[in-house]
mmCIF file of C-alpha atoms in Angstrom:
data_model
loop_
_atom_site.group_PDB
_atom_site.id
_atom_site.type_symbol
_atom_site.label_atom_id
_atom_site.label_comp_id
_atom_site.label_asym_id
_atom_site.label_seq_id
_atom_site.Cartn_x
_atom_site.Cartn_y
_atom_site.Cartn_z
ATOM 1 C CA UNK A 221 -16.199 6.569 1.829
ATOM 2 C CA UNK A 222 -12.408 7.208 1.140
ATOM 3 C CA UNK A 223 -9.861 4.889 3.171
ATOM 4 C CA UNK A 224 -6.515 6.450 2.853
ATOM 5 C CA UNK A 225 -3.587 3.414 3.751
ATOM 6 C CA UNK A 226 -0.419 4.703 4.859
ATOM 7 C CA UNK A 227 1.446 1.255 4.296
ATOM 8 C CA UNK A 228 5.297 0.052 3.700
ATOM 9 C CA UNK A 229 5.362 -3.123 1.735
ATOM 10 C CA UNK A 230 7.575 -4.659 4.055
ATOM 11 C CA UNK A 231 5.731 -4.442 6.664
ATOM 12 C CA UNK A 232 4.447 -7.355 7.965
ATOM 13 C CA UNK A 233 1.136 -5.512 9.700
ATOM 14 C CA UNK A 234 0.718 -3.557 6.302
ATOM 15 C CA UNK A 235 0.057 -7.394 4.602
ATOM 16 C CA UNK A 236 -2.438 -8.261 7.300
ATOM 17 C CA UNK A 237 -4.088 -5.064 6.617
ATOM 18 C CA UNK A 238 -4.317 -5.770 2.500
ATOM 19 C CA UNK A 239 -6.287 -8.662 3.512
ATOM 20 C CA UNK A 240 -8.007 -7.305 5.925
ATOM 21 C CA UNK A 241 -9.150 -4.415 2.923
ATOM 22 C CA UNK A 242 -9.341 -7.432 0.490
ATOM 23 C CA UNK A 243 -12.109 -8.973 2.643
ATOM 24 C CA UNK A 244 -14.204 -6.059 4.075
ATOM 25 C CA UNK A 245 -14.389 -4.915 0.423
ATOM 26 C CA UNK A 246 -16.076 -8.396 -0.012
ATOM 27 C CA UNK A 247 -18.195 -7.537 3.250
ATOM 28 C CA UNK A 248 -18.843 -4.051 3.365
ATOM 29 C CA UNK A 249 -20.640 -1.503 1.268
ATOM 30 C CA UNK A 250 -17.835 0.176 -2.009
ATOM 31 C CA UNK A 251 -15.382 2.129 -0.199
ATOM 32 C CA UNK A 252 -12.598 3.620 -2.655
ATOM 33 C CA UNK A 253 -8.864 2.906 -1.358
ATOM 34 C CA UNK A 254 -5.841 5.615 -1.633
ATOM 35 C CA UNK A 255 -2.792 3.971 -0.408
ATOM 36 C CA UNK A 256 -0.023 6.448 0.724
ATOM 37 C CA UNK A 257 4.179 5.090 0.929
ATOM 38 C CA UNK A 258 5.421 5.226 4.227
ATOM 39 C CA UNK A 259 8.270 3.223 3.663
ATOM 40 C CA UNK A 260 10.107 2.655 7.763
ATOM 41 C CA UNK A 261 13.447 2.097 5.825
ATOM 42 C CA UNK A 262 15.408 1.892 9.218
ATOM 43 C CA UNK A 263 13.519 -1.216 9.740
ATOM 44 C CA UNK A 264 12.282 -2.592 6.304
ATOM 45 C CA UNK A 265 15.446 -1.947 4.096
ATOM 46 C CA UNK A 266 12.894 -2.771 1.020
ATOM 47 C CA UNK A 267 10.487 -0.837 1.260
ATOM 48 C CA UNK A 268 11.757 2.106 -0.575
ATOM 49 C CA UNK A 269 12.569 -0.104 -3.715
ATOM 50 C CA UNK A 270 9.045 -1.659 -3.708
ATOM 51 C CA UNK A 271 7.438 1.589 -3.142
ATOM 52 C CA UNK A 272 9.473 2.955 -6.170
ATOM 53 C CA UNK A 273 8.217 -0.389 -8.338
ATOM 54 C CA UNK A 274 4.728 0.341 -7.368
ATOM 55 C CA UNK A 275 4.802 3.812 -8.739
ATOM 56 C CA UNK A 276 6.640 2.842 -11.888
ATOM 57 C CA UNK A 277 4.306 -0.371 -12.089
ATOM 58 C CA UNK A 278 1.773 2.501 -11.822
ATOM 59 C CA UNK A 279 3.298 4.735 -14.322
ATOM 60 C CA UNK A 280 2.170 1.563 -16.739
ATOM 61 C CA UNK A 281 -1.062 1.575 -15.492
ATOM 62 C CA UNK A 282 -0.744 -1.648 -12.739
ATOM 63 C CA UNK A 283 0.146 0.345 -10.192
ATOM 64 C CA UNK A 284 -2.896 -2.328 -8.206
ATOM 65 C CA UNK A 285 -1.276 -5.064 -9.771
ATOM 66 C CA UNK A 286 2.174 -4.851 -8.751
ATOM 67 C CA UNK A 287 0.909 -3.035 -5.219
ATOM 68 C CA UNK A 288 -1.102 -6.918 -4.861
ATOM 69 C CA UNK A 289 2.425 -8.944 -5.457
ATOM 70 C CA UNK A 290 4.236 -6.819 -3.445
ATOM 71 C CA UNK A 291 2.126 -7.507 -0.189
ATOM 72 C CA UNK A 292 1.852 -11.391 -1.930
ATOM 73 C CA UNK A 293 5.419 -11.807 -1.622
ATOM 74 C CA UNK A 294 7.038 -9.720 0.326
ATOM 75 C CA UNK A 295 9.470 -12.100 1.338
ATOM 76 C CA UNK A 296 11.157 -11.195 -1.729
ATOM 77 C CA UNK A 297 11.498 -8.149 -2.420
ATOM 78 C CA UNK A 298 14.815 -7.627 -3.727
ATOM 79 C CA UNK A 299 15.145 -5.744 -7.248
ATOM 80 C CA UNK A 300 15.710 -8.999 -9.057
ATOM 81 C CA UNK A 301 12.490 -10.272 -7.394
ATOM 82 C CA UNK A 302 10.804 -7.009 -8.562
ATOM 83 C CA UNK A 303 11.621 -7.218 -11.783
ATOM 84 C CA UNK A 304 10.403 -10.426 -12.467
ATOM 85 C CA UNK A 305 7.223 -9.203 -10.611
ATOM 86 C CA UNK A 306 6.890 -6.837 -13.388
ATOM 87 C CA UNK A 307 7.812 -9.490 -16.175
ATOM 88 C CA UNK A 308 4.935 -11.680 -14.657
ATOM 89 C CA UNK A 309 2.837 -8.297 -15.031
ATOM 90 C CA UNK A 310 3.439 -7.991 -18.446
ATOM 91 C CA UNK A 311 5.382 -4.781 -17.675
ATOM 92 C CA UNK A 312 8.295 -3.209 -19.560
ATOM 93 C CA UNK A 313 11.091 -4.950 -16.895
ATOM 94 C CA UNK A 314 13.813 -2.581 -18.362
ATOM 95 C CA UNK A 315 11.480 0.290 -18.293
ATOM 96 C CA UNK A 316 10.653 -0.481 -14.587
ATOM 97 C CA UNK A 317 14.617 -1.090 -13.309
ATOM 98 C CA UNK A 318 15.599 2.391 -15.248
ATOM 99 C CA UNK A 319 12.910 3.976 -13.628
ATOM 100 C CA UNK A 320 13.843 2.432 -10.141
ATOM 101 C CA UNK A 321 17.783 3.433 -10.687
ATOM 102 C CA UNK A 322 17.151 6.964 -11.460
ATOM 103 C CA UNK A 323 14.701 6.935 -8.842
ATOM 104 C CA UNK A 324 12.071 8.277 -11.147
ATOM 105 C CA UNK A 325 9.215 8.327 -8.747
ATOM 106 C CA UNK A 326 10.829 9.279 -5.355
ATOM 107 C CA UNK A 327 9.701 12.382 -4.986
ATOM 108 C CA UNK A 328 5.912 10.753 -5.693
ATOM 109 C CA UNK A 329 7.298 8.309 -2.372
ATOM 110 C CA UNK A 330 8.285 11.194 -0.582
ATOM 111 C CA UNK A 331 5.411 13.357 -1.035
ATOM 112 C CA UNK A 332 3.070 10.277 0.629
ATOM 113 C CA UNK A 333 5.647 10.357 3.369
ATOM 114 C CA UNK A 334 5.510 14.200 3.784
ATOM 115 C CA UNK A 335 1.394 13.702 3.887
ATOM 116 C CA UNK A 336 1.432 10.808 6.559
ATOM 117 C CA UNK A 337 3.742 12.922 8.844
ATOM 118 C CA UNK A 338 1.562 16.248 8.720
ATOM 119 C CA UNK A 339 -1.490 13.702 9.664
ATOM 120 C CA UNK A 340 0.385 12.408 12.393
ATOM 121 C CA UNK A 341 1.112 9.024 10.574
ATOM 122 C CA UNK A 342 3.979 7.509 12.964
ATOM 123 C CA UNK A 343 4.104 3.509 11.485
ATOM 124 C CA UNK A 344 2.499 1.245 9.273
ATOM 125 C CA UNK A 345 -0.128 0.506 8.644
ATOM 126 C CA UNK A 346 -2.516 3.680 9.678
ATOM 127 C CA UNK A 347 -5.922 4.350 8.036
ATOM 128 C CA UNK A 348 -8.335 6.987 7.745
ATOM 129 C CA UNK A 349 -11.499 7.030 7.017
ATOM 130 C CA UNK A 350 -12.302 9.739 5.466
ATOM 131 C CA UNK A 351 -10.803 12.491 7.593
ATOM 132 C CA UNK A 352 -11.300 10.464 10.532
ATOM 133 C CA UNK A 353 -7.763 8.238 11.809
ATOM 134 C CA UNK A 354 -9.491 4.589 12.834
ATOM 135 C CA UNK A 355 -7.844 2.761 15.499
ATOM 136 C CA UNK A 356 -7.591 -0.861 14.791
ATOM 137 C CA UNK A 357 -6.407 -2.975 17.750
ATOM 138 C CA UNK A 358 -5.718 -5.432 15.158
ATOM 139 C CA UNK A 359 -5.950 -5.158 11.148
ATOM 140 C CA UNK A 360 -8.312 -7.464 10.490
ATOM 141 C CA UNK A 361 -10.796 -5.469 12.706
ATOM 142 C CA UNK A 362 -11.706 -3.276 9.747
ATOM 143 C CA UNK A 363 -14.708 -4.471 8.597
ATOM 144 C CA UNK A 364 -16.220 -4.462 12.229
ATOM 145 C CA UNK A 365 -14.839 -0.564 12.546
ATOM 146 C CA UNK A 366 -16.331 0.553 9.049
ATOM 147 C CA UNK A 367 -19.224 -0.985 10.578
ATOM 148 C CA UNK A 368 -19.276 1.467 13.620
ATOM 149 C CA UNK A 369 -18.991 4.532 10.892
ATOM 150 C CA UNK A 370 -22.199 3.474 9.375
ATOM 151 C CA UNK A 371 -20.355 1.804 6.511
ATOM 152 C CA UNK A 372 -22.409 -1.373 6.851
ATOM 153 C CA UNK A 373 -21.024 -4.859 6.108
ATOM 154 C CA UNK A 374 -23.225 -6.480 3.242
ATOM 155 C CA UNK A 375 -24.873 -9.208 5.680
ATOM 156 C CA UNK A 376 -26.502 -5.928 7.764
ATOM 157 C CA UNK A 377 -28.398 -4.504 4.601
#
């Protein structure tokens, strides 16, 4: 099973979601994870510069990594903050904040934006499974929805 995560990294209800995925990967049979940017930069002014960082984390090969910190600490998500996310990463931090300020990896942002509208993605988070949109009255019902797909958590095998 594929879960696709439409997710802003400012987003408070994006964070409960990581955790949510954190712990029904713990539970629940593999599942492989595809997170899409929807930055909602009239509300999260942020977002768009962590989204960015991911992809150029990414572009280094810790895209995971830095997508991890960002939902750990997105308090602080400022590009000084970012940068010393990367530093902490063992990134290139000037590599990163050029890529950032020439806003290398927009159109990468964009494109996950274009693909969340023509699904009918609205706000973070949303998740599909599959092909199939799950509605989650509350993030951390996840593993109990996998569940109803047949996805099994590891206590029903």
């Amino acid at each position: 099973m594929t879960l696709t995560v439409f997710g802003d990294y400012e987003c408070p209800v994006s964070a409960r979601l990581w955790r949510a995925l954190r712990s029904a990967a713990e539970e629940c049979d593999p599942f492989r994870e595809v997170f899409r940017h929807f930055p909602l930069t009239n509300v999260h002014p942020h977002a768009l510069l962590a989204a960015q960082a991911a992809e150029a984390a990414g572009d280094q090969g810790r895209f995971w990594a830095m997508h991890d910190v960002l939902f750990e600490r997105q308090d602080a998500l400022e590009a000084g903050d970012v940068a010393a996310y990367a530093g902490d990463l063992g990134l290139d931090v000037e590599r990163l904040e050029e890529d950032i300020a020439y806003e290398v990896f927009i159109e990468a942002v964009r494109r996950g934006q274009r693909s969340g509208i023509s699904s009918g993605v609205t706000t973070t988070p949303t998740v599909f499974a599959d092909e199939e949109r799950l509605v989650l009255a509350e993030p951390e019902d996840l593993p109990e929805a996998l569940g109803r797909l047949g996805h099994s958590s590891v206590s029903d095998a």
